[in-house]
CSV table of C-alpha atoms and ligand atoms in Angstrom, one decimal:
chain,number,residue,atom,x,y,z
E,1,MET,CA,-6.8,-18.3,15.2
E,2,ASP,CA,-8.7,-20.0,12.4
E,3,TYR,CA,-9.9,-17.5,9.9
E,4,PHE,CA,-11.6,-20.2,7.7
E,5,LEU,CA,-9.3,-19.6,4.8
E,6,THR,CA,-10.0,-21.8,1.7
E,7,GLU,CA,-7.4,-24.3,0.7
E,8,GLU,CA,-6.4,-21.9,-2.2
E,9,GLN,CA,-6.1,-19.0,0.2
E,10,LYS,CA,-3.9,-21.1,2.6
E,11,GLU,CA,-1.7,-21.9,-0.4
E,12,ILE,CA,-1.4,-18.3,-1.4
E,13,LYS,CA,-0.4,-17.3,2.1
E,14,ALA,CA,2.1,-20.1,2.5
E,15,LEU,CA,3.7,-19.3,-0.9
E,16,ALA,CA,4.0,-15.6,0.0
E,17,ARG,CA,5.6,-16.6,3.4
E,18,ARG,CA,8.0,-18.9,1.7
E,19,ILE,CA,9.1,-16.3,-0.8
E,20,ALA,CA,9.4,-13.6,1.9
E,21,GLU,CA,11.5,-15.9,4.1
E,22,GLU,CA,13.7,-17.3,1.3
E,23,LYS,CA,14.2,-14.2,-0.8
E,24,ALA,CA,13.5,-11.1,1.3
E,25,LEU,CA,14.8,-12.1,4.7
E,26,PRO,CA,18.4,-12.6,3.7
E,27,VAL,CA,18.7,-9.3,1.9
E,28,ARG,CA,16.3,-6.9,3.7
E,29,ALA,CA,18.9,-5.2,5.8
E,30,GLU,CA,21.2,-4.8,2.8
E,31,LEU,CA,18.4,-3.4,0.6
E,32,ASP,CA,17.6,-1.0,3.3
E,33,GLU,CA,21.2,0.1,3.8
E,34,LYS,CA,21.8,0.5,0.0
E,35,GLU,CA,18.3,1.9,-0.7
E,36,GLU,CA,18.1,-0.7,-3.5
E,37,PHE,CA,14.8,-1.4,-5.2
E,38,PRO,CA,13.7,-5.1,-4.7
E,39,ARG,CA,13.2,-5.8,-8.4
E,40,GLU,CA,14.3,-9.4,-8.4
E,41,ILE,CA,11.8,-10.3,-5.6
E,42,LEU,CA,9.0,-8.6,-7.5
E,43,GLU,CA,9.9,-10.7,-10.6
E,44,ILE,CA,9.7,-13.9,-8.5
E,45,LEU,CA,6.3,-12.8,-7.2
E,46,GLY,CA,5.3,-12.4,-10.8
E,47,GLU,CA,6.6,-15.8,-11.9
E,48,THR,CA,4.8,-17.6,-9.1
E,49,GLY,CA,1.5,-15.9,-10.0
E,50,LEU,CA,1.2,-13.9,-6.7
E,51,SER,CA,1.3,-10.6,-8.6
E,52,GLY,CA,-2.0,-11.5,-10.2
E,53,VAL,CA,-3.9,-12.8,-7.2
E,54,TYR,CA,-6.5,-10.0,-7.4
E,55,ILE,CA,-6.6,-9.8,-11.2
E,56,GLU,CA,-9.3,-11.6,-13.2
E,57,GLU,CA,-8.2,-14.9,-14.9
E,58,LYS,CA,-9.0,-13.6,-18.4
E,59,TYR,CA,-6.3,-10.9,-17.8
E,60,GLY,CA,-3.7,-13.5,-16.6
E,61,GLY,CA,-4.5,-13.3,-12.9
E,62,PHE,CA,-5.7,-15.8,-10.3
E,63,GLY,CA,-9.2,-14.3,-10.0
E,64,GLY,CA,-9.2,-13.4,-6.3
E,65,GLY,CA,-9.8,-10.1,-4.7
E,66,ILE,CA,-8.7,-7.6,-2.1
E,67,PHE,CA,-8.7,-10.5,0.5
E,68,GLU,CA,-6.1,-12.5,-1.4
E,69,LEU,CA,-4.1,-9.4,-2.1
E,70,CYS,CA,-4.1,-8.6,1.6
E,71,LEU,CA,-2.8,-12.2,2.5
E,72,VAL,CA,0.2,-11.7,0.2
E,73,ILE,CA,1.0,-8.3,1.5
E,74,GLU,CA,0.7,-9.4,5.1
E,75,GLU,CA,3.2,-12.2,4.6
E,76,LEU,CA,5.7,-10.0,2.7
E,77,SER,CA,5.4,-7.3,5.4
E,78,ARG,CA,6.1,-9.7,8.2
E,79,ILE,CA,9.6,-9.7,6.7
E,80,CYS,CA,10.0,-6.3,5.0
E,81,ILE,CA,7.4,-3.6,4.2
E,82,ALA,CA,9.7,-1.9,1.6
E,83,VAL,CA,9.3,-5.1,-0.5
E,84,ALA,CA,5.6,-5.3,0.4
E,85,VAL,CA,4.8,-1.7,-0.6
E,86,SER,CA,6.7,-2.0,-3.9
E,87,PHE,CA,4.5,-5.0,-4.6
E,88,ALA,CA,1.2,-3.5,-3.2
E,89,CYS,CA,1.7,-0.3,-5.2
E,90,ASN,CA,0.9,-2.4,-8.4
E,91,GLY,CA,-2.6,-2.7,-7.0
E,92,LEU,CA,-2.9,1.0,-6.3
E,93,GLY,CA,-1.8,1.7,-9.9
E,94,LEU,CA,-4.0,-1.0,-11.4
E,95,TYR,CA,-7.3,-0.8,-9.5
E,96,PRO,CA,-8.3,2.4,-11.4
E,97,ILE,CA,-7.9,0.4,-14.6
E,98,ILE,CA,-9.7,-2.7,-13.2
E,99,LEU,CA,-12.6,-0.5,-12.0
E,100,PHE,CA,-12.8,2.0,-14.9
E,101,GLY,CA,-10.7,0.8,-17.8
E,102,THR,CA,-12.1,-0.1,-21.2
E,103,GLU,CA,-11.6,-3.7,-22.3
E,104,GLU,CA,-8.8,-2.5,-24.5
E,105,GLN,CA,-7.0,-0.8,-21.6
E,106,LYS,CA,-7.4,-3.9,-19.4
E,107,GLN,CA,-6.1,-6.2,-22.1
E,108,LYS,CA,-3.1,-3.8,-22.6
E,109,TYR,CA,-2.0,-3.3,-19.0
E,110,LEU,CA,-3.3,-6.0,-16.6
E,111,PRO,CA,-1.6,-9.1,-18.0
E,112,MET,CA,1.9,-7.6,-17.9
E,113,VAL,CA,1.5,-6.7,-14.2
E,114,ALA,CA,-0.2,-10.0,-13.4
E,115,LYS,CA,2.9,-11.8,-14.7
E,116,GLY,CA,5.3,-9.5,-12.9
E,117,LYS,CA,6.7,-8.2,-16.2
E,118,LYS,CA,5.6,-4.6,-15.6
E,119,ILE,CA,5.3,-2.5,-12.5
E,120,ALA,CA,2.5,0.1,-11.8
E,121,ALA,CA,2.2,3.3,-9.8
E,122,PHE,CA,-0.5,5.9,-9.0
E,123,GLY,CA,0.1,9.7,-9.1
E,124,LEU,CA,-2.3,11.9,-7.1
E,125,THR,CA,-0.3,13.8,-4.5
E,126,GLU,CA,1.4,17.1,-5.4
E,127,PRO,CA,3.6,19.5,-3.5
E,128,ASN,CA,0.6,21.5,-2.5
E,129,ALA,CA,-2.0,18.8,-2.5
E,130,GLY,CA,-1.5,16.0,0.1
E,131,SER,CA,-4.4,15.5,2.5
E,132,ASP,CA,-6.2,18.2,0.4
E,133,ALA,CA,-6.2,15.9,-2.7
E,134,GLY,CA,-8.9,18.1,-4.3
E,135,GLY,CA,-6.3,20.9,-4.5
E,136,ILE,CA,-4.2,19.4,-7.3
E,137,GLN,CA,-2.9,21.8,-9.9
E,138,THR,CA,-1.5,19.5,-12.6
E,139,THR,CA,-3.4,20.2,-15.8
E,140,ALA,CA,-4.3,18.2,-18.9
E,141,LYS,CA,-5.4,20.7,-21.5
E,142,ARG,CA,-7.5,19.3,-24.3
E,143,ASN,CA,-6.4,20.1,-27.8
E,144,GLY,CA,-8.6,18.3,-30.3
E,145,ASN,CA,-8.2,14.6,-29.7
E,146,ARG,CA,-5.1,15.1,-27.5
E,147,TYR,CA,-4.4,16.3,-24.0
E,148,ILE,CA,-1.3,18.3,-23.0
E,149,LEU,CA,-0.2,17.4,-19.5
E,150,ASN,CA,1.8,19.9,-17.3
E,151,GLY,CA,2.6,19.8,-13.6
E,152,THR,CA,4.3,17.8,-10.8
E,153,LYS,CA,3.4,14.8,-8.8
E,154,GLN,CA,5.2,14.2,-5.5
E,155,TRP,CA,6.2,11.2,-3.3
E,156,ILE,CA,5.1,8.7,-5.9
E,157,THR,CA,5.8,5.1,-4.7
E,158,ASN,CA,7.5,3.1,-7.4
E,159,GLY,CA,8.3,6.4,-9.2
E,160,GLY,CA,11.0,5.8,-11.8
E,161,GLU,CA,10.8,2.0,-11.4
E,162,ALA,CA,7.2,1.6,-12.6
E,163,ASP,CA,6.3,1.2,-16.3
E,164,ILE,CA,2.6,2.2,-16.0
E,165,TYR,CA,1.3,5.3,-14.2
E,166,VAL,CA,-2.3,6.3,-13.5
E,167,VAL,CA,-2.2,10.1,-13.0
E,168,ILE,CA,-4.9,12.5,-11.9
E,169,ALA,CA,-5.0,15.9,-13.6
E,170,LEU,CA,-7.4,18.8,-14.1
E,171,THR,CA,-9.1,18.9,-17.5
E,172,ASN,CA,-11.2,21.8,-16.3
E,173,LYS,CA,-9.5,24.0,-13.9
E,174,ASP,CA,-12.5,26.0,-13.0
E,175,ARG,CA,-14.4,23.0,-11.6
E,176,GLY,CA,-11.9,22.0,-9.0
E,177,PRO,CA,-12.1,18.2,-8.1
E,178,ARG,CA,-15.1,17.9,-10.4
E,179,GLY,CA,-12.9,19.0,-13.3
E,180,ALA,CA,-10.3,16.3,-12.7
E,181,SER,CA,-9.7,13.3,-15.0
E,182,ALA,CA,-7.5,10.2,-14.8
E,183,PHE,CA,-4.9,9.2,-17.4
E,184,ILE,CA,-2.7,6.2,-18.1
E,185,LEU,CA,0.9,7.1,-18.8
E,186,GLU,CA,3.9,4.9,-19.7
E,187,LYS,CA,7.5,5.4,-18.7
E,188,GLY,CA,9.4,6.9,-21.6
E,189,MET,CA,6.7,9.2,-23.0
E,190,GLU,CA,8.1,12.5,-24.2
E,191,GLY,CA,7.7,15.2,-21.6
E,192,PHE,CA,7.4,12.7,-18.7
E,193,THR,CA,10.4,12.6,-16.4
E,194,PHE,CA,11.3,11.7,-12.8
E,195,GLY,CA,12.8,13.5,-9.8
E,196,LYS,CA,15.6,12.2,-7.7
E,197,LYS,CA,15.0,9.2,-5.5
E,198,GLU,CA,13.9,10.5,-2.1
E,199,LYS,CA,16.0,9.7,1.0
E,200,LYS,CA,13.6,8.4,3.5
E,201,MET,CA,13.5,7.4,7.2
E,202,GLY,CA,12.1,4.0,6.5
E,203,ILE,CA,11.0,1.7,3.6
E,204,ARG,CA,14.3,2.8,2.1
E,205,ALA,CA,14.4,0.0,-0.5
E,206,SER,CA,11.2,1.3,-2.0
E,207,SER,CA,11.4,4.0,-4.6
E,208,THR,CA,9.8,7.4,-4.0
E,209,THR,CA,10.2,10.1,-6.6
E,210,SER,CA,8.4,13.1,-8.2
E,211,LEU,CA,6.9,12.9,-11.6
E,212,PHE,CA,7.4,15.9,-13.9
E,213,PHE,CA,5.1,16.6,-16.9
E,214,GLU,CA,6.2,19.2,-19.4
E,215,ASP,CA,3.9,19.5,-22.4
E,216,CYS,CA,3.5,15.7,-22.2
E,217,GLU,CA,1.2,14.8,-25.1
E,218,LEU,CA,-1.5,12.2,-24.4
E,219,GLN,CA,-4.0,10.7,-26.8
E,220,LYS,CA,-7.6,10.1,-26.1
E,221,GLU,CA,-6.8,6.4,-25.5
E,222,ASN,CA,-4.8,7.5,-22.4
E,223,LEU,CA,-7.9,8.9,-20.8
E,224,LEU,CA,-9.3,6.5,-18.1
E,225,GLY,CA,-13.0,6.7,-17.5
E,226,LYS,CA,-14.7,9.9,-18.5
E,227,GLU,CA,-13.5,13.5,-18.3
E,228,GLY,CA,-14.5,14.9,-14.9
E,229,GLN,CA,-14.4,11.4,-13.2
E,230,GLY,CA,-10.8,11.7,-12.1
E,231,PHE,CA,-11.3,12.6,-8.4
E,232,MET,CA,-14.0,10.0,-8.0
E,233,ILE,CA,-11.7,7.4,-9.6
E,234,ALA,CA,-8.9,8.4,-7.2
E,235,MET,CA,-11.2,8.2,-4.1
E,236,LYS,CA,-12.6,4.8,-5.2
E,237,ASN,CA,-9.1,3.6,-5.7
E,238,LEU,CA,-8.1,4.6,-2.2
E,239,ASP,CA,-11.2,3.0,-0.8
E,240,LYS,CA,-10.0,-0.3,-2.4
E,241,SER,CA,-6.4,0.1,-1.4
E,242,ARG,CA,-6.4,1.3,2.2
E,243,PRO,CA,-6.9,-2.2,3.6
E,244,ALA,CA,-3.7,-3.2,1.8
E,245,ILE,CA,-1.9,-0.6,4.0
E,246,GLY,CA,-3.6,-2.2,7.0
E,247,SER,CA,-2.2,-5.5,5.9
E,248,GLN,CA,1.3,-4.1,5.7
E,249,ALA,CA,0.7,-3.0,9.3
E,250,VAL,CA,-0.5,-6.4,10.5
E,251,GLY,CA,2.5,-8.2,8.8
E,252,LEU,CA,5.0,-5.7,10.3
E,253,ALA,CA,3.4,-6.0,13.8
E,254,GLN,CA,3.5,-9.8,13.5
E,255,GLY,CA,7.2,-9.8,12.5
E,256,ALA,CA,8.0,-7.4,15.4
E,257,LEU,CA,6.1,-9.6,17.9
E,258,GLU,CA,7.9,-12.8,16.8
E,259,GLU,CA,11.3,-11.1,17.0
E,260,SER,CA,10.4,-9.8,20.5
E,261,ILE,CA,9.3,-13.2,21.8
E,262,LYS,CA,12.4,-14.9,20.5
E,263,TYR,CA,14.7,-12.2,21.9
E,264,ALA,CA,12.9,-12.2,25.3
E,265,ARG,CA,13.4,-15.9,25.6
E,266,GLU,CA,17.1,-15.7,24.8
E,267,ARG,CA,18.1,-12.6,26.7
E,268,HIS,CA,19.0,-13.2,30.3
E,269,GLN,CA,19.1,-10.5,33.1
E,270,PHE,CA,19.1,-11.0,36.8
E,271,GLY,CA,19.8,-14.7,36.2
E,272,LYS,CA,16.6,-15.4,34.1
E,273,PRO,CA,15.3,-15.0,30.6
E,274,ILE,CA,13.6,-11.6,30.5
E,275,ILE,CA,10.4,-13.2,29.2
E,276,SER,CA,9.9,-14.6,32.8
E,277,PHE,CA,9.4,-11.0,34.0
E,278,GLN,CA,5.8,-9.8,34.1
E,279,ALA,CA,6.7,-6.4,32.7
E,280,ILE,CA,7.8,-8.1,29.5
E,281,GLN,CA,5.0,-10.6,29.5
E,282,HIS,CA,2.4,-7.8,29.7
E,283,MET,CA,4.0,-5.9,26.8
E,284,LEU,CA,4.0,-9.1,24.7
E,285,ALA,CA,0.4,-9.9,25.6
E,286,ASP,CA,-0.7,-6.4,24.5
E,287,MET,CA,1.3,-6.6,21.3
E,288,ALA,CA,-0.1,-10.1,20.4
E,289,THR,CA,-3.7,-9.1,21.3
E,290,GLN,CA,-3.6,-5.8,19.3
E,291,THR,CA,-2.0,-7.6,16.3
E,292,GLU,CA,-4.7,-10.3,16.3
E,293,ALA,CA,-7.5,-7.7,16.6
E,294,ALA,CA,-6.0,-5.8,13.6
E,295,ARG,CA,-5.8,-9.0,11.5
E,296,ALA,CA,-9.4,-9.9,12.3
E,297,LEU,CA,-10.5,-6.4,11.3
E,298,ILE,CA,-8.6,-6.5,8.0
E,299,TYR,CA,-9.9,-10.0,7.1
E,300,ALA,CA,-13.5,-9.0,7.9
E,301,VAL,CA,-13.3,-5.8,5.9
E,302,ALA,CA,-11.5,-7.3,2.9
E,303,ARG,CA,-14.0,-10.1,2.7
E,304,TYR,CA,-16.9,-7.7,2.9
E,305,MET,CA,-15.4,-5.4,0.3
E,306,ASP,CA,-14.9,-8.3,-2.2
E,307,THR,CA,-18.6,-9.1,-2.0
E,308,ASN,CA,-20.2,-5.7,-1.4
E,309,PRO,CA,-18.3,-3.1,-3.3
E,310,LYS,CA,-20.6,-0.1,-2.4
E,311,ASP,CA,-20.3,2.3,0.6
E,312,ILE,CA,-16.9,1.0,1.7
E,313,SER,CA,-15.2,4.3,2.6
E,314,LYS,CA,-15.8,4.0,6.3
E,315,ILE,CA,-14.7,0.4,6.8
E,316,SER,CA,-11.8,0.9,4.4
E,317,SER,CA,-10.5,3.8,6.5
E,318,MET,CA,-11.1,1.7,9.7
E,319,ALA,CA,-9.0,-1.1,8.2
E,320,LYS,CA,-6.2,1.4,7.6
E,321,VAL,CA,-6.2,3.5,10.8
E,322,PHE,CA,-6.5,0.8,13.5
E,323,PRO,CA,-3.8,-1.7,12.2
E,324,THR,CA,-1.3,1.1,11.4
E,325,ASP,CA,-1.6,2.7,14.9
E,326,VAL,CA,-1.2,-0.8,16.3
E,327,ALA,CA,1.9,-1.4,14.1
E,328,MET,CA,3.6,1.8,15.3
E,329,LYS,CA,2.9,0.8,18.9
E,330,VAL,CA,4.0,-2.8,18.5
E,331,ALA,CA,7.2,-1.9,16.7
E,332,THR,CA,8.1,0.8,19.3
E,333,ASP,CA,7.5,-1.8,22.1
E,334,ALA,CA,9.6,-4.3,20.3
E,335,VAL,CA,12.5,-1.9,20.3
E,336,GLN,CA,11.8,-1.3,24.0
E,337,ILE,CA,12.0,-5.1,24.8
E,338,PHE,CA,15.3,-5.3,22.9
E,339,GLY,CA,16.6,-2.3,25.0
E,340,GLY,CA,19.9,-0.9,23.8
E,341,TYR,CA,20.3,-3.7,21.2
E,342,GLY,CA,16.9,-2.7,19.7
E,343,TYR,CA,18.3,0.7,18.9
E,344,MET,CA,21.2,-0.9,16.9
E,345,ARG,CA,21.0,-1.6,13.2
E,346,GLU,CA,22.2,-5.2,13.7
E,347,TYR,CA,18.8,-6.1,15.0
E,348,PRO,CA,15.7,-6.1,12.8
E,349,VAL,CA,13.4,-4.2,15.1
E,350,GLU,CA,15.1,-0.8,14.6
E,351,LYS,CA,14.2,-1.0,10.9
E,352,MET,CA,10.7,-2.1,11.7
E,353,MET,CA,10.1,0.9,13.9
E,354,ARG,CA,11.4,3.3,11.2
E,355,ASP,CA,9.3,1.5,8.6
E,356,ALA,CA,6.2,1.5,10.7
E,357,LYS,CA,5.9,5.3,10.8
E,358,ILE,CA,5.1,5.7,7.1
E,359,LEU,CA,2.0,3.5,7.6
E,360,GLN,CA,0.3,6.2,9.7
E,361,ILE,CA,1.1,8.8,6.9
E,362,TYR,CA,0.8,7.4,3.4
E,363,GLU,CA,-2.5,6.8,1.5
E,364,GLY,CA,-4.2,9.3,3.7
E,365,THR,CA,-2.8,10.2,7.1
E,366,ASN,CA,-4.5,8.6,10.1
E,367,GLN,CA,-6.1,12.0,10.9
E,368,ILE,CA,-7.7,12.0,7.4
E,369,GLN,CA,-8.9,8.4,8.0
E,370,ARG,CA,-10.6,9.6,11.2
E,371,ASN,CA,-12.2,12.4,9.2
E,372,VAL,CA,-13.6,9.9,6.6
E,373,ILE,CA,-15.0,7.7,9.4
E,374,GLY,CA,-16.5,10.6,11.3
E,375,LEU,CA,-18.1,12.0,8.2
E,376,ALA,CA,-19.6,8.6,7.4
E,377,LEU,CA,-21.0,8.1,10.9
E,378,ASN,CA,-22.7,11.5,10.7
E,379,LYS,CA,-24.2,10.7,7.3
E,380,GLU,CA,-25.4,7.3,8.4
E,381,TYR,CA,-27.1,8.8,11.4
E,382,ALA,CA,-28.7,11.5,9.4
E,383,ARG,CA,-30.0,8.9,6.9
E,384,LYS,CA,-31.7,6.9,9.7
E,385,GLN,CA,-33.6,10.0,11.0
I,1,COS,N1,-15.8,7.7,-3.3
I,1,COS,C1,-16.4,8.4,-4.3
I,1,COS,N2,-16.5,9.8,-4.3
I,1,COS,C2,-15.9,10.4,-3.3
I,1,COS,C3,-15.3,9.7,-2.2
I,1,COS,C4,-15.3,8.3,-2.3
I,1,COS,N3,-14.7,7.6,-1.3
I,1,COS,N4,-14.9,10.6,-1.3
I,1,COS,C5,-15.2,11.8,-1.8
I,1,COS,N5,-15.8,11.7,-3.0
I,1,COS,C6,-16.3,12.8,-3.8
I,1,COS,C7,-17.4,13.5,-3.0
I,1,COS,O1,-18.7,12.9,-3.1
I,1,COS,C8,-17.3,14.9,-3.7
I,1,COS,O2,-18.0,14.8,-4.9
I,1,COS,P1,-19.0,16.0,-5.4
I,1,COS,O3,-18.2,17.2,-5.4
I,1,COS,O4,-19.5,15.6,-6.7
I,1,COS,O5,-20.1,16.0,-4.3
I,1,COS,C9,-15.9,15.0,-4.0
I,1,COS,O6,-15.3,13.7,-4.1
I,1,COS,C10,-15.1,15.8,-3.0
I,1,COS,O7,-15.4,15.2,-1.7
I,1,COS,P2,-15.2,16.0,-0.4
I,1,COS,O8,-15.9,17.3,-0.4
I,1,COS,O9,-15.4,15.1,0.8
I,1,COS,O10,-13.6,16.3,-0.5
I,1,COS,P3,-12.7,17.2,0.4
I,1,COS,O11,-12.1,18.3,-0.5
I,1,COS,O12,-13.3,17.5,1.7
I,1,COS,O13,-11.5,16.2,0.6
I,1,COS,C11,-10.7,14.0,0.8
I,1,COS,C12,-11.6,15.1,1.4
I,1,COS,C13,-11.6,12.8,0.4
I,1,COS,C14,-9.8,14.4,-0.3
I,1,COS,C15,-9.8,13.6,2.0
I,1,COS,O14,-10.6,13.1,3.0
I,1,COS,C16,-8.8,12.5,1.7
I,1,COS,O15,-9.0,11.4,1.6
I,1,COS,N6,-7.5,13.0,1.7
I,1,COS,C17,-6.4,12.1,1.6
I,1,COS,C18,-6.0,11.8,0.2
I,1,COS,C19,-5.0,10.7,0.2
I,1,COS,O16,-5.3,9.6,0.6
I,1,COS,N7,-3.9,11.1,-0.4
I,1,COS,C20,-2.8,10.2,-0.4
I,1,COS,C21,-2.7,9.6,-1.7
I,1,COS,S1,-1.5,8.4,-1.7
I,1,COS,S2,-1.9,7.5,-3.3
């Protein structure tokens, strides 16, 4: 399919593919087995400029948008989504600063991430506030020009590995989500520590930890946006980043499809390669069609979002829910095509199926995405009346 990429976009995609194949492919199984963070690969992505594809040139980036970010994530995910999510999480940590940061905050944080010298993360989820993100309990009590942060964030991607954290906390407990504010924290601040690295079903090379705040003192300069804007900042950040999860899904599905075709051509049963059986052909046909449809949706949504930043919640959720459901199905079918071999760790599709499951869960479960879409449809209809 020709998606009418510009020459620059083709180059970005090709470079991301080359790095994924040369650097991630040889080590993906080992990183998964050892649960080892892919720091070296992230550094290479920084050195080549890919870490800054969505960051403005004046902050050391390439000056692209969500679309370029999605192209890189897709290519990394074709090989390994643990690498891709560790990379993509920089965007989740930085978009609040890109959207709401002061010039000083942008100058301070964006160039280092653009060059791959620092890693970012985003802290919203808590033990009792997952889908119900408005139910967070972490507090940032104001004391003159300072804020005292107390509470726990949970399941934070890049936790412990990242240098920069955007964290949402309540500055006014009585106002619920409207009393939330966003803060920028740095690793090493007093009163800011990390939980153990979680042991996960998939994306095992990525780091997931809790963040603990015990009387962590923040200055006014750490406040991002205005007091009370925290929940809105979090939601707008998720609006921006959900297509990036969809891109992980498209890349993973593409990788699983390619592995399946290759295997089905090599594997002989009943005297023929199994790809000559219609049962296998039909599975591959559905896998390929669904993957292409998911890619077309992501590209269309990402392009739209880069030119029309308003009212994007519905399409952003669509670009997360459809591709991630497709990825789960495609990865499961890939294991089925491989049969018994597919269930073994020696073959890559076993990892792909384990990895795919998280796509339907993180950055808002697919049930939540359907809520967001349903709510928007209702509102749009009411507006037209
Ligand atoms: N952009 C801007 N503001 C938004 C918004 C968006 N996309 N979505 C919601 N808001 C605002 C609402 O306008 C509302 O503001 P007011 O109180 O001023 O009217 C406020 O946020 C609360 O919105 P709502 O009442 O819809 O929230 P709910 O408590 O019903 O929660 C959310 C619904 C949005 C939290 C839920 O649908 C959701 O997305 N949950 C998943 C969160 C998630 O993705 N967690 C994973 C994080 S991984 S980093």
